[in-house]
Short mmCIF file of C-alpha atoms in Angstrom, two decimals:
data_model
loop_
_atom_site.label_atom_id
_atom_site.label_comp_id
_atom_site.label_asym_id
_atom_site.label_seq_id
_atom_site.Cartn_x
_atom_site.Cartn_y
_atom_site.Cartn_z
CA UNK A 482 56.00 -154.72 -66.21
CA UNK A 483 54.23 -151.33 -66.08
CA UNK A 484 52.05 -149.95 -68.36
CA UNK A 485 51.52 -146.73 -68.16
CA UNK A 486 49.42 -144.48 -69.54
CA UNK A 487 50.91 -141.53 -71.55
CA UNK A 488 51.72 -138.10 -68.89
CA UNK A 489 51.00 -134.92 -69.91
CA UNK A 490 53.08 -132.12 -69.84
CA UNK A 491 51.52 -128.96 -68.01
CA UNK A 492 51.12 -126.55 -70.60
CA UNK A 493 51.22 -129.04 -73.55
CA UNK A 494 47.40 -129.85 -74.26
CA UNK A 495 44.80 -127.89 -74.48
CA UNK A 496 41.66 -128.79 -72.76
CA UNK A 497 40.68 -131.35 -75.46
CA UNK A 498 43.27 -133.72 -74.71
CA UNK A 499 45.00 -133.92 -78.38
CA UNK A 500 48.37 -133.00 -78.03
CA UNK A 501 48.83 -128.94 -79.08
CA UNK A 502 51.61 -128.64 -81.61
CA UNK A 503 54.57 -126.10 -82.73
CA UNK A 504 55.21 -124.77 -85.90
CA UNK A 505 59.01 -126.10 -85.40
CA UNK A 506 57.23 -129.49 -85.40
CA UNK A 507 55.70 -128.75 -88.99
CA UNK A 508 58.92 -129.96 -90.66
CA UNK A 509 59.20 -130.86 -94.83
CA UNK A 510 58.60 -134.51 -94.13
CA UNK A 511 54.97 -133.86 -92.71
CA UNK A 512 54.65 -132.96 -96.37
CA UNK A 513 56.57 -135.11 -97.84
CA UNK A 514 54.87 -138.31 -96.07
CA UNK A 515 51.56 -136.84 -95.55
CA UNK A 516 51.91 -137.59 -91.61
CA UNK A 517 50.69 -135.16 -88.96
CA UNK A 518 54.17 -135.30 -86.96
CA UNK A 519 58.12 -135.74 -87.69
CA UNK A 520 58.16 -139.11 -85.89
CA UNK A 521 58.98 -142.50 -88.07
CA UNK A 522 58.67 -145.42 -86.48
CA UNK A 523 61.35 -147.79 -88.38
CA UNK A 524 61.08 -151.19 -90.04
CA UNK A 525 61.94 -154.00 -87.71
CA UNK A 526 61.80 -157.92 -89.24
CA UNK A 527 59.07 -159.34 -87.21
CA UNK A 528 58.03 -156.55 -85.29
CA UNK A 529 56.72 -153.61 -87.93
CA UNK A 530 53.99 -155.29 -88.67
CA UNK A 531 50.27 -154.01 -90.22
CA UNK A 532 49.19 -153.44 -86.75
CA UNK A 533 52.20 -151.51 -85.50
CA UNK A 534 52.20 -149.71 -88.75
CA UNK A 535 48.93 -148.85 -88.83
CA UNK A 536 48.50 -147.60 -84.99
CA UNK A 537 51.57 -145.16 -85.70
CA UNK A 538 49.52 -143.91 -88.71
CA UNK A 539 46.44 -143.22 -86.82
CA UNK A 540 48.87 -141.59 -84.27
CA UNK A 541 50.05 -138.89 -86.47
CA UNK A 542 53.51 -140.59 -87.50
CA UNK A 543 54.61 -142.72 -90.57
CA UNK A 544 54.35 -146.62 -90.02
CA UNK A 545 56.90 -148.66 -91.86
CA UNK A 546 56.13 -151.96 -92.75
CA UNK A 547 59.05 -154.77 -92.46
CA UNK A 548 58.38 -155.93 -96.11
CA UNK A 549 61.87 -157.44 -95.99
CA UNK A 550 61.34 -160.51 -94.28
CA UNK A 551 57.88 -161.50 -96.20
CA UNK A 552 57.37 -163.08 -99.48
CA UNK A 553 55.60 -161.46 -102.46
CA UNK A 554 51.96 -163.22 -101.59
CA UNK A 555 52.62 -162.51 -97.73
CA UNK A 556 53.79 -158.50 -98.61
CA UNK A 557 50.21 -157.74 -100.63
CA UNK A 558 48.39 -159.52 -97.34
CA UNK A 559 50.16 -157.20 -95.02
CA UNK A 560 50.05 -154.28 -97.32
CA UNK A 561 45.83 -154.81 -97.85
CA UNK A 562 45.61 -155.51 -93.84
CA UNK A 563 47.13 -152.08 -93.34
CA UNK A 564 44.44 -150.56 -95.45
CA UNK A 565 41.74 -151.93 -93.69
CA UNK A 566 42.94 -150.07 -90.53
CA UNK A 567 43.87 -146.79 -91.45
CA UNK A 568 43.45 -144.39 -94.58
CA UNK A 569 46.31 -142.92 -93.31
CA UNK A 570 50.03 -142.85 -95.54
CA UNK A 571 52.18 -145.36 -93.92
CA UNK A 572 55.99 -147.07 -95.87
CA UNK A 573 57.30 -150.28 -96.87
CA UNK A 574 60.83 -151.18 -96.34
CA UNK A 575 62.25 -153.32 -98.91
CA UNK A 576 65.62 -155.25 -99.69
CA UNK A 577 67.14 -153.57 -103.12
CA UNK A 578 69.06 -156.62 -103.75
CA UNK A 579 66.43 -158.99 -103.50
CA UNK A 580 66.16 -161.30 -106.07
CA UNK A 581 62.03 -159.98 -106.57
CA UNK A 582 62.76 -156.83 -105.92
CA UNK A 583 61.07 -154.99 -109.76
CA UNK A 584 57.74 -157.59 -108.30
CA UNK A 585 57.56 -155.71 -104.69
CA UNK A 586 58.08 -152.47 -106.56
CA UNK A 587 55.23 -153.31 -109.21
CA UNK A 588 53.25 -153.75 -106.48
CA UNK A 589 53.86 -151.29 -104.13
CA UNK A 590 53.03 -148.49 -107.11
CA UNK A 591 50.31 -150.36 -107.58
CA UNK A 592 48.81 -150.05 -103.71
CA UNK A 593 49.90 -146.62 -103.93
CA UNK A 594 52.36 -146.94 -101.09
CA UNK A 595 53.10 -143.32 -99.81
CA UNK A 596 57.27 -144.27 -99.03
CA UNK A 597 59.73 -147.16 -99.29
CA UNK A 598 62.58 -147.63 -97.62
CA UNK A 599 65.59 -148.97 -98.01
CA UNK A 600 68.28 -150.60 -95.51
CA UNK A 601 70.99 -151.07 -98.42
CA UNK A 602 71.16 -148.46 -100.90
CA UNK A 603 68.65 -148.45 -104.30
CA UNK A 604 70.10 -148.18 -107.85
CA UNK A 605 69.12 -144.56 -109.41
CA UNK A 606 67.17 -146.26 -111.79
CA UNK A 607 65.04 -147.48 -109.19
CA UNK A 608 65.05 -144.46 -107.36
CA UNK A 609 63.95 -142.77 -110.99
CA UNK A 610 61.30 -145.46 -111.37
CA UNK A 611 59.31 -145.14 -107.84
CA UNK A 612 59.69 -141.30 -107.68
CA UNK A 613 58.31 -141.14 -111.27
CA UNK A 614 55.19 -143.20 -109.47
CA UNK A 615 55.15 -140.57 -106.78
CA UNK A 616 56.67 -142.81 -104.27
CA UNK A 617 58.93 -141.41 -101.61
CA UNK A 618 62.00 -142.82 -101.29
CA UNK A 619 64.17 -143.17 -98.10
CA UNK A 620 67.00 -144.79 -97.64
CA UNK A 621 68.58 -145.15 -94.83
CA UNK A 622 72.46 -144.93 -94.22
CA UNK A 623 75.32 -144.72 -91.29
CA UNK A 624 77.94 -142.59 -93.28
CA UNK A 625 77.59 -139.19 -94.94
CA UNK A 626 79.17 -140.56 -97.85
CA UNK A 627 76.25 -142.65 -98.40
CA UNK A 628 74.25 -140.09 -97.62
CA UNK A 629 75.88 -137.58 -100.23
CA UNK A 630 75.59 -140.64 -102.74
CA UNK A 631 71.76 -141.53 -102.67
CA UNK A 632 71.13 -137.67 -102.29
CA UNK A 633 72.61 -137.08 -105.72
CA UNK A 634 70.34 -140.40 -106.88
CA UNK A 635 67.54 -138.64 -106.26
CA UNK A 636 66.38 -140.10 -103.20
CA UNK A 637 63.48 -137.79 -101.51
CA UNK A 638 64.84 -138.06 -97.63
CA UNK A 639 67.50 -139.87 -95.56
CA UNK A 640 67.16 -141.45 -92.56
CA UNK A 641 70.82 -141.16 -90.51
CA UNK A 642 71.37 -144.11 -87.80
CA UNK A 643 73.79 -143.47 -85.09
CA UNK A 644 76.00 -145.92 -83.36
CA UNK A 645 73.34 -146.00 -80.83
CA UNK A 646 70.49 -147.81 -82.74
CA UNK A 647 69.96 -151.10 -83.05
CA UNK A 648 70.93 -153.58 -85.55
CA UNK A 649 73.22 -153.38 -88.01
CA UNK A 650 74.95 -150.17 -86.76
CA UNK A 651 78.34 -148.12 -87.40
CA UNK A 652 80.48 -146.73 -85.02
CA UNK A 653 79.89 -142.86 -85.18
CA UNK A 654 77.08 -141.65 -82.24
CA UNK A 655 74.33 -140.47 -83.38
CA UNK A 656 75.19 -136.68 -82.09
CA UNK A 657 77.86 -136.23 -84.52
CA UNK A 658 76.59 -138.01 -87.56
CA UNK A 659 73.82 -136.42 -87.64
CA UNK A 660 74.53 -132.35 -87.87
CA UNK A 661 77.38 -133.82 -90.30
CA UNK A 662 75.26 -135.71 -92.93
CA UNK A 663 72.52 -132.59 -92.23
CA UNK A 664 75.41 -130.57 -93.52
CA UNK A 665 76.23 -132.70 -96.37
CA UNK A 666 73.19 -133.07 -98.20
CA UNK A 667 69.89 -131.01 -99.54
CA UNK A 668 67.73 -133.43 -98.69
CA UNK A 669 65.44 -133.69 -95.36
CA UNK A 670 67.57 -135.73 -93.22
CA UNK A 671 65.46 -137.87 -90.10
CA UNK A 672 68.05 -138.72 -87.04
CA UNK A 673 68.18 -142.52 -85.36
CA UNK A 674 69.65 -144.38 -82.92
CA UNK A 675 69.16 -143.30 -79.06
CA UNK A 676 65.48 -141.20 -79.97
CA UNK A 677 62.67 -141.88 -77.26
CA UNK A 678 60.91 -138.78 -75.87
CA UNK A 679 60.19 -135.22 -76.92
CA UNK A 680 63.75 -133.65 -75.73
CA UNK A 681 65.27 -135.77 -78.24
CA UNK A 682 63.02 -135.12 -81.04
CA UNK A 683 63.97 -130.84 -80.46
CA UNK A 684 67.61 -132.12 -80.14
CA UNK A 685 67.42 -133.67 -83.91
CA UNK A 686 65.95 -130.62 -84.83
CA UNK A 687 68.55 -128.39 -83.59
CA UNK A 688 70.86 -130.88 -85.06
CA UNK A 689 69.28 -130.10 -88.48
CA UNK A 690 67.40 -132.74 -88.78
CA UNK A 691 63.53 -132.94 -89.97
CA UNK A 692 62.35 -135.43 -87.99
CA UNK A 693 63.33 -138.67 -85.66
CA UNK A 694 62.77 -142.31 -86.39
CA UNK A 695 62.63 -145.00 -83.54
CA UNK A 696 62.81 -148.72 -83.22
CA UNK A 697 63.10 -149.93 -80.17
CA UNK A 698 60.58 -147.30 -78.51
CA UNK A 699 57.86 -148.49 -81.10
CA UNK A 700 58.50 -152.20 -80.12
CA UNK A 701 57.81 -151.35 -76.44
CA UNK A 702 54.24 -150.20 -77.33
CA UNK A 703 50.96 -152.05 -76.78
CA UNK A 704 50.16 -152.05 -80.10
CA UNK A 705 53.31 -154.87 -81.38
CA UNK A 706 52.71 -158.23 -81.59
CA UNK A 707 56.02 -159.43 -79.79
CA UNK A 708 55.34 -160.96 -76.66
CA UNK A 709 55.45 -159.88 -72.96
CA UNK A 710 58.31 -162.10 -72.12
CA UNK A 711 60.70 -160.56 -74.89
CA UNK A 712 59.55 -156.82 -74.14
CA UNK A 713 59.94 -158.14 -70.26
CA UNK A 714 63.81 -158.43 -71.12
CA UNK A 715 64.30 -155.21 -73.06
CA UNK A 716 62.51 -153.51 -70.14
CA UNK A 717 65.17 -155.24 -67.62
CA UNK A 718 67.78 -154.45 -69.55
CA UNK A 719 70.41 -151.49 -68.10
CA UNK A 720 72.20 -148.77 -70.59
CA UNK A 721 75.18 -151.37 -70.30
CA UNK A 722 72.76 -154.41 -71.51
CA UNK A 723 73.63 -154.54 -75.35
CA UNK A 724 76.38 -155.11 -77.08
CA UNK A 725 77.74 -154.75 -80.53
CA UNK A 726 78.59 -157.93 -82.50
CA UNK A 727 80.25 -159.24 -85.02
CA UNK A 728 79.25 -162.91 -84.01
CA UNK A 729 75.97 -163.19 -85.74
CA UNK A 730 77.31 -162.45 -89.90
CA UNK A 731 80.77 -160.64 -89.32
CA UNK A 732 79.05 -157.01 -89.62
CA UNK A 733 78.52 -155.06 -86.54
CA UNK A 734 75.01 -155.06 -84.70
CA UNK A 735 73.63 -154.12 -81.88
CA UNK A 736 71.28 -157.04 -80.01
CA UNK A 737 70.53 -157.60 -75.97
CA UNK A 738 73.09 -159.10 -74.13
CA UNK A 739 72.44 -162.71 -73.60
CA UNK A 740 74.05 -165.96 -72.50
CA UNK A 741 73.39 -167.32 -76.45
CA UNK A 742 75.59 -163.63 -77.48
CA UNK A 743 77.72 -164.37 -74.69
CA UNK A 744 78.35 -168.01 -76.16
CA UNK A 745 78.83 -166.79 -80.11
CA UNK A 746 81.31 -164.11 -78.92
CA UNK A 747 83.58 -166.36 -76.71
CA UNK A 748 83.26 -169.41 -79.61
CA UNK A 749 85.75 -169.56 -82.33
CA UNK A 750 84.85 -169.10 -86.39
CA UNK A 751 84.15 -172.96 -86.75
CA UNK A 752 82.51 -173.28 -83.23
CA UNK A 753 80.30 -170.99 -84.61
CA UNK A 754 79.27 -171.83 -87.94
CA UNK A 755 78.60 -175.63 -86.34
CA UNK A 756 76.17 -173.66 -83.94
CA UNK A 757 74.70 -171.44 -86.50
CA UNK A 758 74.42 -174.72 -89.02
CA UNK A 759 72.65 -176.63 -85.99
CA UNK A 760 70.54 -173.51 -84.90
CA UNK A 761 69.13 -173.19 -88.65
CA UNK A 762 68.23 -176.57 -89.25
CA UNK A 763 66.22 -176.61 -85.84
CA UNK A 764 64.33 -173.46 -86.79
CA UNK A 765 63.93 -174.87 -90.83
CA UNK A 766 62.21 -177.67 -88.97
CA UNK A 767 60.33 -175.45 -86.78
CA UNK A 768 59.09 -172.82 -89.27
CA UNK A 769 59.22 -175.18 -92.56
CA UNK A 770 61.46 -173.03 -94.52
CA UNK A 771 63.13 -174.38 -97.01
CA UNK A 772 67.27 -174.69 -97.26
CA UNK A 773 67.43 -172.65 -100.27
CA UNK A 774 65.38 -169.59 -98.96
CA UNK A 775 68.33 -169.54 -96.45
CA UNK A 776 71.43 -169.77 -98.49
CA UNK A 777 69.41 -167.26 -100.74
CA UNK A 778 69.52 -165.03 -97.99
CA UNK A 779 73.03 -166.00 -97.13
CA UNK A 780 74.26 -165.21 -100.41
CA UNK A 781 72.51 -161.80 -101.30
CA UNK A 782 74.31 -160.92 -97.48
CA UNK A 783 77.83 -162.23 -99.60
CA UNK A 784 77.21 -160.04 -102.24
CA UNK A 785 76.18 -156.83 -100.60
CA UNK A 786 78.41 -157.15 -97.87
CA UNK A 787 81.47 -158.73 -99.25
CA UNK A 788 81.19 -161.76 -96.57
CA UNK A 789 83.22 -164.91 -96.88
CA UNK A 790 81.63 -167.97 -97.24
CA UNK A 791 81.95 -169.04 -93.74
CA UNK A 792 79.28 -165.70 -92.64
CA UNK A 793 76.89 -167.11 -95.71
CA UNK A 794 75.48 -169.07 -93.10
CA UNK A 795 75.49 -167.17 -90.00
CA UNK A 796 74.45 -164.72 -92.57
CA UNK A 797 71.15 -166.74 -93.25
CA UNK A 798 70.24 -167.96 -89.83
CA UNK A 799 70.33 -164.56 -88.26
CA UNK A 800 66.89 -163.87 -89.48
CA UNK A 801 65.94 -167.32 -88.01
CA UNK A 802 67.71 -166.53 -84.84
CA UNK A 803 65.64 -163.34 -84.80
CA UNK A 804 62.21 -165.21 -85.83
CA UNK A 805 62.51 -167.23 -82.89
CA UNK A 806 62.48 -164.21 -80.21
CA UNK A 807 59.82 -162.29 -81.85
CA UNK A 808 57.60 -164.06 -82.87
CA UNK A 809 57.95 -167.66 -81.30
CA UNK A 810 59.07 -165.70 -77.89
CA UNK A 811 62.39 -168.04 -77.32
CA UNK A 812 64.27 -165.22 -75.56
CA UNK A 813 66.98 -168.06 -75.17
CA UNK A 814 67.68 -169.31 -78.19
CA UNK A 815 66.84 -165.82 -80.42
CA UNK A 816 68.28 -162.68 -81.43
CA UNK A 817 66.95 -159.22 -80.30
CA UNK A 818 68.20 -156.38 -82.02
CA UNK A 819 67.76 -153.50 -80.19
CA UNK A 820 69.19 -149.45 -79.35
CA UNK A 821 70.61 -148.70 -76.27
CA UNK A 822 67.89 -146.46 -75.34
CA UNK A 823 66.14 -149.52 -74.46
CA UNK A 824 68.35 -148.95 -71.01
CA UNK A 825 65.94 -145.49 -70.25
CA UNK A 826 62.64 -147.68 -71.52
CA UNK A 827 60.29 -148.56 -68.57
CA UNK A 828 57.06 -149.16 -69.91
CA UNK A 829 54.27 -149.93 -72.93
CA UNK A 830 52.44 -146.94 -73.75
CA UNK A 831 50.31 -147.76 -77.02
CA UNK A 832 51.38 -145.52 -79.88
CA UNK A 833 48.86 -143.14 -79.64
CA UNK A 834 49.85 -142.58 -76.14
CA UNK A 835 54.00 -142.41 -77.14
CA UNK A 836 53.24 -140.11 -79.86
CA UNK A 837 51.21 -137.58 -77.82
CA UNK A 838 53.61 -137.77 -75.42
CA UNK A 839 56.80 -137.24 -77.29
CA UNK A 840 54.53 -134.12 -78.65
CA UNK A 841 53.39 -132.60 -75.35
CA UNK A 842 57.14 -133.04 -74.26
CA UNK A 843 58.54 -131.91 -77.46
CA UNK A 844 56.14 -128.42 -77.53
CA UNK A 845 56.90 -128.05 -72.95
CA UNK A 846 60.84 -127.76 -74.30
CA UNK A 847 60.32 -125.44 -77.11
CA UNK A 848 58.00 -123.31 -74.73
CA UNK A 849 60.77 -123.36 -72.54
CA UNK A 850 63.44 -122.26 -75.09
CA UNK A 851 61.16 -119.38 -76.51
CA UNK A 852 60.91 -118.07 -72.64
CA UNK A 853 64.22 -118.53 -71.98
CA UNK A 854 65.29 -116.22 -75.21
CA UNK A 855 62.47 -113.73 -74.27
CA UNK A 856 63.82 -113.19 -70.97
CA UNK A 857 67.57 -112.65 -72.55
CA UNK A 858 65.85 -110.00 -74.17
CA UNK A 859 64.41 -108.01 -72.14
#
């Protein structure tokens, strides 16, 4: 595994070292968060944690904390641990169906969280309720239509995933989603899904967008908690080393390609659910979570997504099955979401070092683009 440090781009940095900036790099959500540079790095369960978050802060970008897969008592822990290592504005993603969802609110207005976002779209009157706080809100969506719909609730920003990122995905690449949503809305719209270096942060620009959001390059820092042996595989792992399933709760997502996938996709619907029933009761045993925080998860999936009642469980296990790789480190019997950029991935810069970088590269291109246009007119 190699770990290198961060390269500079001739021309990039001044003699200081800091990165040297572009005005085109000064986009509305450097306002809008607070944050020095148009980079988000997303909310991953188990991964964007307080020391992810806060290293991203202190980089320059917006940190988003996975508030999603804690409880209320574990969210104000995380949320306090972030403040102890940077002053800086960082986000909290939350679940707007979840059953505490007014309790996380309450308290994120009260911590004076900068932005919240949102992987399944808020009410308005919750949208109304933070904004009236002075919180940022930021869904994010994979249709313009959902775009167009949270826009006219008032949300502050959009983030736009393309069929490239990882997860829960759609089907429509990132390239084309995004310059259509940018279109749609009035809003600053951030691009994801297939984001990793400074060319693609001036492609989202030129795109329309304000800024790019990553996952899967902020896991593959120095500065996660997931272990070597799970970043060892997404490191491994070719363009051609994901796939998109339906296997896990009967939505699409995007996960590493491994012999447990392999198994779940070639299994029938009852094969499965027997695996998924055995799989969660091993990891309730393991972790010491009770039955009915599962099904509860199980069944706000049913109602948001529509799922029948044979995805309620694989529906509630897939956070298990995810647990288990990123934080217990049992590449063979978890779940790893991930983008396909993790194919073009080949090392753990800390995030100080990938957000410099992605800077240096991003201001090298722009340099390039201004010469290129000055010598067309001469």
């Amino acid at each position: 595994m190699t770990d290198r440090p961060a390269r500079p781009v001739d021309g990039a940095r001044p003699v200081d070292g800091t990165p040297r900036s572009h005005p085109a790099l000064r986009t509305p959500i450097c306002e809008l968060f607070g944050v020095r540079y148009p980079i988000v790095q997303t909310a991953m369960g188990f991964v964007s944690g307080p020391r992810l978050v806060a290293a991203t802060a202190n980089a320059g970008g917006l940190g988003i904390l996975a508030g999603a897969t804690l409880d209320l008592p574990e969210l104000a822990t995380a949320i306090a641990e972030i403040r102890r290592r940077t002053s800086a504005p960082f986000g909290v993603n939350l679940r707007a169906d979840a059953t505490d969802a007014a309790a996380r609110v309450d308290l994120l207005i009260r911590e004076h969280v900068r932005v919240v976002s949102f992987a399944l779209a808020p009410k308005p009157e919750l949208i109304a309720r933070l904004r009236d706080a002075g919180v940022r809100v930021v869904p994010s969506v994979g249709a313009r239509r959902h775009a167009e719909k949270v826009a006219g609730w008032g949300a502050d920003a959009v983030i736009v995933q393309g069929a490239e990122g990882g997860g829960h995905t759609g089907a429509v690449p990132t390239s084309l989603l995004l310059p259509q949503v940018a279109d749609a809305v009035d809003i600053p719209v951030i691009g994801a899904g297939g984001f990793f270096d400074g060319r693609g942060l001036v492609a989202a620009l030129a795109y329309g967008a304000a800024g790019v959001a990553m996952g899967t390059r902020f896991l593959l820092t120095s500065d996660t908690t997931v272990s070597p042996q799970v970043q060892r595989r997404y490191l491994d792992a070719g363009l051609d080393g994901t796939v998109v399933t339906r296997a896990l709760d009967g939505v699409p997502q995007r996960v590493l390609r491994t012999d447990l996938i392999d198994r779940l996709e070639h299994a029938g619907p009852l094969r499965r659910l027997v695996r998924s029933a055995r799989s969660a009761a091993r990891f309730r045993r393991l972790t010491g979570t009770p039955w009915r925080h599962l099904l509860a998860e199980g069944l706000a999936m049913r109602r948001s997504r529509e799922l029948t009642w044979s995805q309620v469980l694989l529906a509630a296990n897939t956070p298990m099955l995810l647990r288990a790789a990123m934080v217990d480190g049992r590449v063979d019997l978890g779940v790893m979401a991930t983008g396909q950029v993790t194919g073009l991935i080949d090392d753990l810069p800390s995030c100080a070092e990938l957000i410099d970088r992605i800077v240096a590269e991003a201001v090298a291109v722009l340099d390039t683009l201004q010469e290129g246009r000055s010598d067309g007119d001469r």
